[in-house]
C-alpha atoms as a PDB file:
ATOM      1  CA  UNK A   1     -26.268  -9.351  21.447  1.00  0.00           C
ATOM      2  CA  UNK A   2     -22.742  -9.675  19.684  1.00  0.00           C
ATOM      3  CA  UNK A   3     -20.721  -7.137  19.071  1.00  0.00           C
ATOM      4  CA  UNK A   4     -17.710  -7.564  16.365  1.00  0.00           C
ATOM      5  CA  UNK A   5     -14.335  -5.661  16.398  1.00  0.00           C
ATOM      6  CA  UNK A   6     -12.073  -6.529  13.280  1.00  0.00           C
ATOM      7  CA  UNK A   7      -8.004  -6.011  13.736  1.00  0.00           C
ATOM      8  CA  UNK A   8      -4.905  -6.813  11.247  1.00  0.00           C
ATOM      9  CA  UNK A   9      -5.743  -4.076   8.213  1.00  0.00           C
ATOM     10  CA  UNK A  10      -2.680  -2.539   6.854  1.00  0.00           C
ATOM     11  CA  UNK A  11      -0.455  -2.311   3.896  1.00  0.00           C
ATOM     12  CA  UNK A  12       1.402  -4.917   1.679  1.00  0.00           C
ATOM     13  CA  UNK A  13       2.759  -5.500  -1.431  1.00  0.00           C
ATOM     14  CA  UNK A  14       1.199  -7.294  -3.874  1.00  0.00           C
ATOM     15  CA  UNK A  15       1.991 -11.000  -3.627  1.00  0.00           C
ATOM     16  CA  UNK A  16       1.955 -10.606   0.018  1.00  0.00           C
ATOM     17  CA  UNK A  17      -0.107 -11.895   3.083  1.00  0.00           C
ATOM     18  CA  UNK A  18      -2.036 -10.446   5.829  1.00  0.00           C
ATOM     19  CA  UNK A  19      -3.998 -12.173   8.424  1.00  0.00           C
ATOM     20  CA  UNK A  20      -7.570 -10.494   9.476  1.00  0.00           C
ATOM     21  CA  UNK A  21      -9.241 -10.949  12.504  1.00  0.00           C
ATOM     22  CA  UNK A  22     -12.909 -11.088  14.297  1.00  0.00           C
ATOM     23  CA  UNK A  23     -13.236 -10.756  18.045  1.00  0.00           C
ATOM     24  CA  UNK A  24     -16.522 -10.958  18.940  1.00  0.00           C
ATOM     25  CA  UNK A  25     -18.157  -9.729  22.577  1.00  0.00           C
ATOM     26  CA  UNK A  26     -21.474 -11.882  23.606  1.00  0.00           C
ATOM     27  CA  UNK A  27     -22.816 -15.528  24.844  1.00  0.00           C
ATOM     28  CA  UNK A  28     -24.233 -16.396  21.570  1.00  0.00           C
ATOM     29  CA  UNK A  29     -20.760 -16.363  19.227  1.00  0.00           C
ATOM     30  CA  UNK A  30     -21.047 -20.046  18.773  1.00  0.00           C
ATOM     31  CA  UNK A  31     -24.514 -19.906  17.175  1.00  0.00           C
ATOM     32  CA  UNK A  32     -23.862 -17.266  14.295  1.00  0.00           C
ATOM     33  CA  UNK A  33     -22.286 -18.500  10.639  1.00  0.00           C
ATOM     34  CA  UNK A  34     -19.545 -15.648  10.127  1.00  0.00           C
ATOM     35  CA  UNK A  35     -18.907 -13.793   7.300  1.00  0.00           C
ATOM     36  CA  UNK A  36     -16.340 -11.837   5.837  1.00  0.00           C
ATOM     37  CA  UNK A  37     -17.256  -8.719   3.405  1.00  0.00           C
ATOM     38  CA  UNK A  38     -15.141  -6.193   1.815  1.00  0.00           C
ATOM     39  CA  UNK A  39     -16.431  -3.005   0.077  1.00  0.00           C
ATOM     40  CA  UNK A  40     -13.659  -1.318  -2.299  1.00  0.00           C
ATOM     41  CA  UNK A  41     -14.326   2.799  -2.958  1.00  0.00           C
ATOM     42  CA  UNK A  42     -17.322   3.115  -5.436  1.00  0.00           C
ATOM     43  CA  UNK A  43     -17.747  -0.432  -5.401  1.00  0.00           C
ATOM     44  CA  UNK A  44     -21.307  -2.468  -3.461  1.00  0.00           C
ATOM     45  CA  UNK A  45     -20.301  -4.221  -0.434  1.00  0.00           C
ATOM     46  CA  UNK A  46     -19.423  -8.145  -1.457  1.00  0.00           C
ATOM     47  CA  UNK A  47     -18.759 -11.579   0.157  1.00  0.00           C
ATOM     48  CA  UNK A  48     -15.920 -12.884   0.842  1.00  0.00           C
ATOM     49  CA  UNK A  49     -16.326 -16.388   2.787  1.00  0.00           C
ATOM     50  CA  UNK A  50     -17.855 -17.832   5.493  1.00  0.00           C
ATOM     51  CA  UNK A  51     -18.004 -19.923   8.192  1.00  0.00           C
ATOM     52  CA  UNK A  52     -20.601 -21.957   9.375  1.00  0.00           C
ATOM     53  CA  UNK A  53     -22.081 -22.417  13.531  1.00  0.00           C
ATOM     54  CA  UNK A  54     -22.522 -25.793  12.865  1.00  0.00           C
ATOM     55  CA  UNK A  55     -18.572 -26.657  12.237  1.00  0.00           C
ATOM     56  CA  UNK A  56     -16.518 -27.058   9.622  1.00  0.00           C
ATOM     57  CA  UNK A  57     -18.737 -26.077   6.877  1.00  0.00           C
ATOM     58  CA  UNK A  58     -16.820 -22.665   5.096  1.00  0.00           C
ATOM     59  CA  UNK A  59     -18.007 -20.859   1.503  1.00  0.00           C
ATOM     60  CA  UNK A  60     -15.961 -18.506  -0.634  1.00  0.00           C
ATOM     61  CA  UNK A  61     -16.214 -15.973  -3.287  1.00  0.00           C
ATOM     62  CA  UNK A  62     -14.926 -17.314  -6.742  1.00  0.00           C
ATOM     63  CA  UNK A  63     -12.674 -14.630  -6.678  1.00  0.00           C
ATOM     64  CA  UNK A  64     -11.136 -15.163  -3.094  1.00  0.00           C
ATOM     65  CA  UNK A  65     -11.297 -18.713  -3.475  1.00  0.00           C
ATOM     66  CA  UNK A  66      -7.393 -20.866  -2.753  1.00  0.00           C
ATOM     67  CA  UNK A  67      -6.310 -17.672  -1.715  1.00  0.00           C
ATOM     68  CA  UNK A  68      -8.185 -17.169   1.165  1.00  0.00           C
ATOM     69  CA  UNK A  69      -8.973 -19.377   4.510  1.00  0.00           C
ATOM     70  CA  UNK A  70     -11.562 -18.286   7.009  1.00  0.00           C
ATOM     71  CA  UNK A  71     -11.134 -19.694  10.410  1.00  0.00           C
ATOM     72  CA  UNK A  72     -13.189 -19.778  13.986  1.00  0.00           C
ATOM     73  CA  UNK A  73     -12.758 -20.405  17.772  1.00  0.00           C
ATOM     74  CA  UNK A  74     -15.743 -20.797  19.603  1.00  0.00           C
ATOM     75  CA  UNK A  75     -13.440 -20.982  22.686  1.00  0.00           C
ATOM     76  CA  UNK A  76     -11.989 -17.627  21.922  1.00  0.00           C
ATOM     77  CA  UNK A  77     -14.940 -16.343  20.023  1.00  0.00           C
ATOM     78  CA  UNK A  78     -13.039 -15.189  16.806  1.00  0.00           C
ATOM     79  CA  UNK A  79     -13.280 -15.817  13.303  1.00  0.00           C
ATOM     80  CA  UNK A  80      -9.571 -15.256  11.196  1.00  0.00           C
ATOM     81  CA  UNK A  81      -9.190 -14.284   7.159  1.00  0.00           C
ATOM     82  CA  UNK A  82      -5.999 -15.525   5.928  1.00  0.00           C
ATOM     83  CA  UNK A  83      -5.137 -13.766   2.713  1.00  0.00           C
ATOM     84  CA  UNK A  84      -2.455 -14.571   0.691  1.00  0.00           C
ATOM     85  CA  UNK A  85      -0.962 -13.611  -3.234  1.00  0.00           C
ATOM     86  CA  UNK A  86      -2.950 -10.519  -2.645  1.00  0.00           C
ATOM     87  CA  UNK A  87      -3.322  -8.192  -5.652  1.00  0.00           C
ATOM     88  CA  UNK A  88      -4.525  -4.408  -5.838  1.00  0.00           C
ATOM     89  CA  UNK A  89      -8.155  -5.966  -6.697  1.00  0.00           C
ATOM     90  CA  UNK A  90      -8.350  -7.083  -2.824  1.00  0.00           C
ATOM     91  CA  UNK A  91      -7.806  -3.436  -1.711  1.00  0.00           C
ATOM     92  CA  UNK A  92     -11.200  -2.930   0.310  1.00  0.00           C
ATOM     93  CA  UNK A  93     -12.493  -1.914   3.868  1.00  0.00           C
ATOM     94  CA  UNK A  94     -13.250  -6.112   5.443  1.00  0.00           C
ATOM     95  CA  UNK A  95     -15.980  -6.220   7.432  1.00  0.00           C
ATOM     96  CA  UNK A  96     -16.784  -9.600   9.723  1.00  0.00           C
ATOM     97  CA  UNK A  97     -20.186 -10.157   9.703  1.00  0.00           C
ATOM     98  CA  UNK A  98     -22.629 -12.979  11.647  1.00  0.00           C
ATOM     99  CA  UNK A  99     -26.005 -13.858  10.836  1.00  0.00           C
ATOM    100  CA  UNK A 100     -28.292 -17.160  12.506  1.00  0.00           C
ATOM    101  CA  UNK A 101     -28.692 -20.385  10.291  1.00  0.00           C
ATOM    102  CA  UNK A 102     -26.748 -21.406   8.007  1.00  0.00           C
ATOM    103  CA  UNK A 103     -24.191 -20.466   5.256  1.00  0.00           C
ATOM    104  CA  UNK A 104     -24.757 -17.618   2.621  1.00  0.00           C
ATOM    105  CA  UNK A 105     -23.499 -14.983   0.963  1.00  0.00           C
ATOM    106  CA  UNK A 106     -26.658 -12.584   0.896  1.00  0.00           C
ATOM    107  CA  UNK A 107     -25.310  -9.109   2.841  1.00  0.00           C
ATOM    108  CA  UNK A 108     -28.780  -8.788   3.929  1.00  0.00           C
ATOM    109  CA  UNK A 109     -29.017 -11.921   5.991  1.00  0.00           C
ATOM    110  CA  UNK A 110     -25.952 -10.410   7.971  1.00  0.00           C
ATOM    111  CA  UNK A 111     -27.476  -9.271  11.258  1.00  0.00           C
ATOM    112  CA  UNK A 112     -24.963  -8.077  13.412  1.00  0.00           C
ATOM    113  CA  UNK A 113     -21.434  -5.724  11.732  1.00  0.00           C
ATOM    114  CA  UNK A 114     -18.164  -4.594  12.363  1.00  0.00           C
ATOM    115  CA  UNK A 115     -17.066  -1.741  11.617  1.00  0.00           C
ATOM    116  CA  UNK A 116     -14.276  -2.337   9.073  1.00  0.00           C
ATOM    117  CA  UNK A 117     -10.393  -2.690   8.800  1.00  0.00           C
ATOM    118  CA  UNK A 118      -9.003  -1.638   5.645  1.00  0.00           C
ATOM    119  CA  UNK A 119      -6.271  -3.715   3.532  1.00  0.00           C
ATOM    120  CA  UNK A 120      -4.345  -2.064   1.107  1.00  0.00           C
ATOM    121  CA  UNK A 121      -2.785  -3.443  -1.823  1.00  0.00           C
ATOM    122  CA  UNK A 122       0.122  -1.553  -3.691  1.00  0.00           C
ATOM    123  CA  UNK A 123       1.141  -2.702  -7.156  1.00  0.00           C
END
């Protein structure tokens, strides 16, 4: 079973940058797509992007989308979220997320969480 531990929440201004990232603990990293999720107060859980097991293959929220890179190493077993010209609408708790097949953005596929870094956006 993998286990997922997310690192690099904090703080920034808006325009800024942070760089999120997945470490995950099990044999079977390699065969999960990864997700990223965020989940602002009040608001449902959403995607963010994803990266396929298959290689190469990544999917992004509209809203996220040439703003945001997801990356993996199977070699290291982590999965990155690159996020830059943040605004206040990206404040959320990011989860990392893995589910088997292939990519999508349904929450409910997601098998296996994290439990959350939060980002934090200031106008």
């Amino acid at each position: 079973q993998v286990q997922l531990v997310e690192s690099g929440g904090g703080l920034v201004q808006a325009g800024g940058s942070l760089r999120l990232s997945c470490v995950a603990s099990g044999r079977a990293f390699s065969r999960y797509t990864m997700g990223w999720f965020r989940q602002a107060p009040g608001k449902e859980r959403e995607f963010v992007a994803a990266f396929s097991w298959t290689g190469g293959s990544t999917y992004y929220a509209d809203s996220v989308k040439g703003r945001f890179t997801i990356s993996r190493d199977n070699a290291k077993n982590t999965v990155d979220l690159q996020m830059n010209s943040l605004t206040p609408e990206d404040t959320a708790v990011y989860y990392c997320a893995a589910k088997p097949l292939g990519l999508g953005d349904l929450k409910a596929n997601y098998i296996i969480w994290g439990q959350g870094t939060q980002v934090t956006v200031s106008s």
